[in-house]
mmCIF file of C-alpha atoms in Angstrom:
data_model
loop_
_atom_site.group_PDB
_atom_site.id
_atom_site.type_symbol
_atom_site.label_atom_id
_atom_site.label_comp_id
_atom_site.label_asym_id
_atom_site.label_seq_id
_atom_site.Cartn_x
_atom_site.Cartn_y
_atom_site.Cartn_z
ATOM 1 C CA UNK A 856 19.025 -21.767 -3.793
ATOM 2 C CA UNK A 857 18.376 -20.668 -7.360
ATOM 3 C CA UNK A 858 19.255 -17.335 -8.911
ATOM 4 C CA UNK A 859 17.214 -16.144 -11.885
ATOM 5 C CA UNK A 860 18.039 -13.419 -14.390
ATOM 6 C CA UNK A 861 15.530 -12.212 -16.977
ATOM 7 C CA UNK A 862 16.454 -10.507 -20.237
ATOM 8 C CA UNK A 863 14.920 -9.594 -23.569
ATOM 9 C CA UNK A 864 12.485 -6.884 -22.574
ATOM 10 C CA UNK A 865 12.159 -3.613 -24.432
ATOM 11 C CA UNK A 866 9.918 -1.203 -26.303
ATOM 12 C CA UNK A 867 7.898 -2.563 -29.210
ATOM 13 C CA UNK A 868 4.913 -1.444 -31.251
ATOM 14 C CA UNK A 869 1.571 -3.183 -30.966
ATOM 15 C CA UNK A 870 1.540 -6.258 -33.172
ATOM 16 C CA UNK A 871 5.250 -6.806 -32.709
ATOM 17 C CA UNK A 872 7.084 -9.560 -30.888
ATOM 18 C CA UNK A 873 9.649 -10.113 -28.158
ATOM 19 C CA UNK A 874 11.320 -13.161 -26.673
ATOM 20 C CA UNK A 875 12.138 -13.109 -22.996
ATOM 21 C CA UNK A 876 14.776 -15.348 -21.479
ATOM 22 C CA UNK A 877 15.242 -16.482 -17.889
ATOM 23 C CA UNK A 878 18.687 -17.849 -17.065
ATOM 24 C CA UNK A 879 19.020 -19.911 -13.909
ATOM 25 C CA UNK A 880 22.084 -20.669 -11.853
ATOM 26 C CA UNK A 881 22.817 -24.037 -10.355
ATOM 27 C CA UNK A 882 22.488 -27.612 -11.562
ATOM 28 C CA UNK A 883 18.930 -28.211 -10.349
ATOM 29 C CA UNK A 884 17.035 -26.178 -12.952
ATOM 30 C CA UNK A 885 15.408 -29.272 -14.435
ATOM 31 C CA UNK A 886 13.888 -30.144 -11.056
ATOM 32 C CA UNK A 887 11.658 -27.062 -10.987
ATOM 33 C CA UNK A 888 8.341 -26.226 -12.496
ATOM 34 C CA UNK A 889 8.832 -22.673 -13.776
ATOM 35 C CA UNK A 890 6.540 -19.738 -14.351
ATOM 36 C CA UNK A 891 6.284 -16.276 -15.872
ATOM 37 C CA UNK A 892 4.374 -13.506 -14.136
ATOM 38 C CA UNK A 893 3.905 -9.829 -14.896
ATOM 39 C CA UNK A 894 3.041 -6.714 -12.969
ATOM 40 C CA UNK A 895 1.749 -3.465 -14.435
ATOM 41 C CA UNK A 896 1.882 -0.186 -12.482
ATOM 42 C CA UNK A 897 -0.804 -0.069 -9.818
ATOM 43 C CA UNK A 898 -1.836 -3.664 -10.409
ATOM 44 C CA UNK A 899 -1.204 -6.959 -8.676
ATOM 45 C CA UNK A 900 1.281 -9.457 -10.021
ATOM 46 C CA UNK A 901 -0.521 -11.788 -12.421
ATOM 47 C CA UNK A 902 0.236 -15.193 -13.824
ATOM 48 C CA UNK A 903 1.235 -15.447 -17.480
ATOM 49 C CA UNK A 904 2.375 -19.022 -18.068
ATOM 50 C CA UNK A 905 3.785 -22.113 -16.362
ATOM 51 C CA UNK A 906 5.865 -24.982 -17.702
ATOM 52 C CA UNK A 907 6.522 -28.394 -16.158
ATOM 53 C CA UNK A 908 9.970 -29.717 -15.308
ATOM 54 C CA UNK A 909 10.491 -31.531 -18.596
ATOM 55 C CA UNK A 910 8.555 -28.990 -20.667
ATOM 56 C CA UNK A 911 5.841 -31.461 -21.533
ATOM 57 C CA UNK A 912 3.025 -29.522 -19.911
ATOM 58 C CA UNK A 913 2.246 -25.839 -20.228
ATOM 59 C CA UNK A 914 -0.462 -23.623 -18.790
ATOM 60 C CA UNK A 915 -1.401 -20.099 -19.894
ATOM 61 C CA UNK A 916 -3.498 -17.265 -18.608
ATOM 62 C CA UNK A 917 -6.526 -16.645 -20.799
ATOM 63 C CA UNK A 918 -5.247 -13.161 -21.609
ATOM 64 C CA UNK A 919 -2.171 -14.529 -23.417
ATOM 65 C CA UNK A 920 -3.374 -17.899 -24.683
ATOM 66 C CA UNK A 921 -2.716 -18.260 -28.394
ATOM 67 C CA UNK A 922 -0.270 -15.332 -28.429
ATOM 68 C CA UNK A 923 2.485 -16.327 -26.007
ATOM 69 C CA UNK A 924 4.549 -19.527 -25.917
ATOM 70 C CA UNK A 925 6.526 -20.726 -22.910
ATOM 71 C CA UNK A 926 9.427 -23.131 -23.394
ATOM 72 C CA UNK A 927 12.592 -24.269 -21.677
ATOM 73 C CA UNK A 928 15.983 -25.738 -22.475
ATOM 74 C CA UNK A 929 17.179 -27.689 -19.460
ATOM 75 C CA UNK A 930 20.603 -28.249 -21.005
ATOM 76 C CA UNK A 931 21.069 -24.459 -21.025
ATOM 77 C CA UNK A 932 19.306 -23.800 -17.695
ATOM 78 C CA UNK A 933 17.088 -21.331 -19.523
ATOM 79 C CA UNK A 934 13.375 -20.699 -19.891
ATOM 80 C CA UNK A 935 11.786 -18.569 -22.612
ATOM 81 C CA UNK A 936 8.615 -16.634 -23.302
ATOM 82 C CA UNK A 937 7.875 -15.887 -26.945
ATOM 83 C CA UNK A 938 5.326 -13.108 -27.172
ATOM 84 C CA UNK A 939 3.447 -12.153 -30.348
ATOM 85 C CA UNK A 940 1.409 -10.353 -31.314
ATOM 86 C CA UNK A 941 1.872 -7.950 -28.457
ATOM 87 C CA UNK A 942 -0.837 -5.566 -27.283
ATOM 88 C CA UNK A 943 -0.545 -2.343 -25.255
ATOM 89 C CA UNK A 944 -2.170 -4.135 -22.315
ATOM 90 C CA UNK A 945 0.820 -6.496 -22.192
ATOM 91 C CA UNK A 946 2.936 -3.607 -20.885
ATOM 92 C CA UNK A 947 4.391 -4.668 -17.530
ATOM 93 C CA UNK A 948 7.487 -5.850 -15.729
ATOM 94 C CA UNK A 949 7.878 -9.555 -16.450
ATOM 95 C CA UNK A 950 9.278 -11.918 -13.838
ATOM 96 C CA UNK A 951 10.339 -15.544 -13.969
ATOM 97 C CA UNK A 952 10.062 -17.769 -10.933
ATOM 98 C CA UNK A 953 10.645 -21.309 -9.697
ATOM 99 C CA UNK A 954 7.753 -23.176 -8.147
ATOM 100 C CA UNK A 955 8.257 -24.304 -4.581
ATOM 101 C CA UNK A 956 6.639 -27.103 -2.613
ATOM 102 C CA UNK A 957 3.253 -25.580 -1.950
ATOM 103 C CA UNK A 958 -0.441 -26.279 -2.030
ATOM 104 C CA UNK A 959 -1.080 -23.071 -3.949
ATOM 105 C CA UNK A 960 -2.024 -23.488 -7.580
ATOM 106 C CA UNK A 961 0.350 -22.842 -10.476
ATOM 107 C CA UNK A 962 -1.199 -19.449 -11.214
ATOM 108 C CA UNK A 963 -0.762 -18.168 -7.643
ATOM 109 C CA UNK A 964 2.451 -16.165 -6.999
ATOM 110 C CA UNK A 965 2.562 -17.608 -3.483
ATOM 111 C CA UNK A 966 3.403 -21.001 -4.996
ATOM 112 C CA UNK A 967 6.753 -19.722 -6.245
ATOM 113 C CA UNK A 968 9.889 -19.662 -4.146
ATOM 114 C CA UNK A 969 12.555 -17.827 -6.144
ATOM 115 C CA UNK A 970 12.125 -14.799 -8.390
ATOM 116 C CA UNK A 971 14.220 -12.854 -10.839
ATOM 117 C CA UNK A 972 14.580 -9.079 -10.776
ATOM 118 C CA UNK A 973 12.232 -8.543 -13.721
ATOM 119 C CA UNK A 974 12.491 -7.107 -17.220
ATOM 120 C CA UNK A 975 10.363 -4.250 -18.565
ATOM 121 C CA UNK A 976 8.137 -4.808 -21.590
ATOM 122 C CA UNK A 977 6.486 -1.737 -23.080
ATOM 123 C CA UNK A 978 4.067 -1.993 -25.992
ATOM 124 C CA UNK A 979 3.107 1.233 -27.741
ATOM 125 C CA UNK A 980 -0.161 1.662 -29.598
#
């Protein structure tokens, strides 16, 4: 089992930046494809970005492509999401997750087995 803890959220003005972190417990972090998702009030959870086990492959939602960067440091059991420039529509709770063994695609929440508790990101206009 993997435990995930997100941090780094907060309130920022449009055009600003934030870096989210996702710290994982256990010694198997490097075995998992990892992802970031977000959920705004009244909306479904949506995919933001995915990164492969060694960090060599990344995949972004069109809405964040060119603005967000996903990365990981397997030696520190930590994944990151650098976000800039931020827009008001990026306001949401952001979650990190580990991909499980599943036929669902990387951008489907059902493909992910373990989730963190989320961190709030609020972007003011």
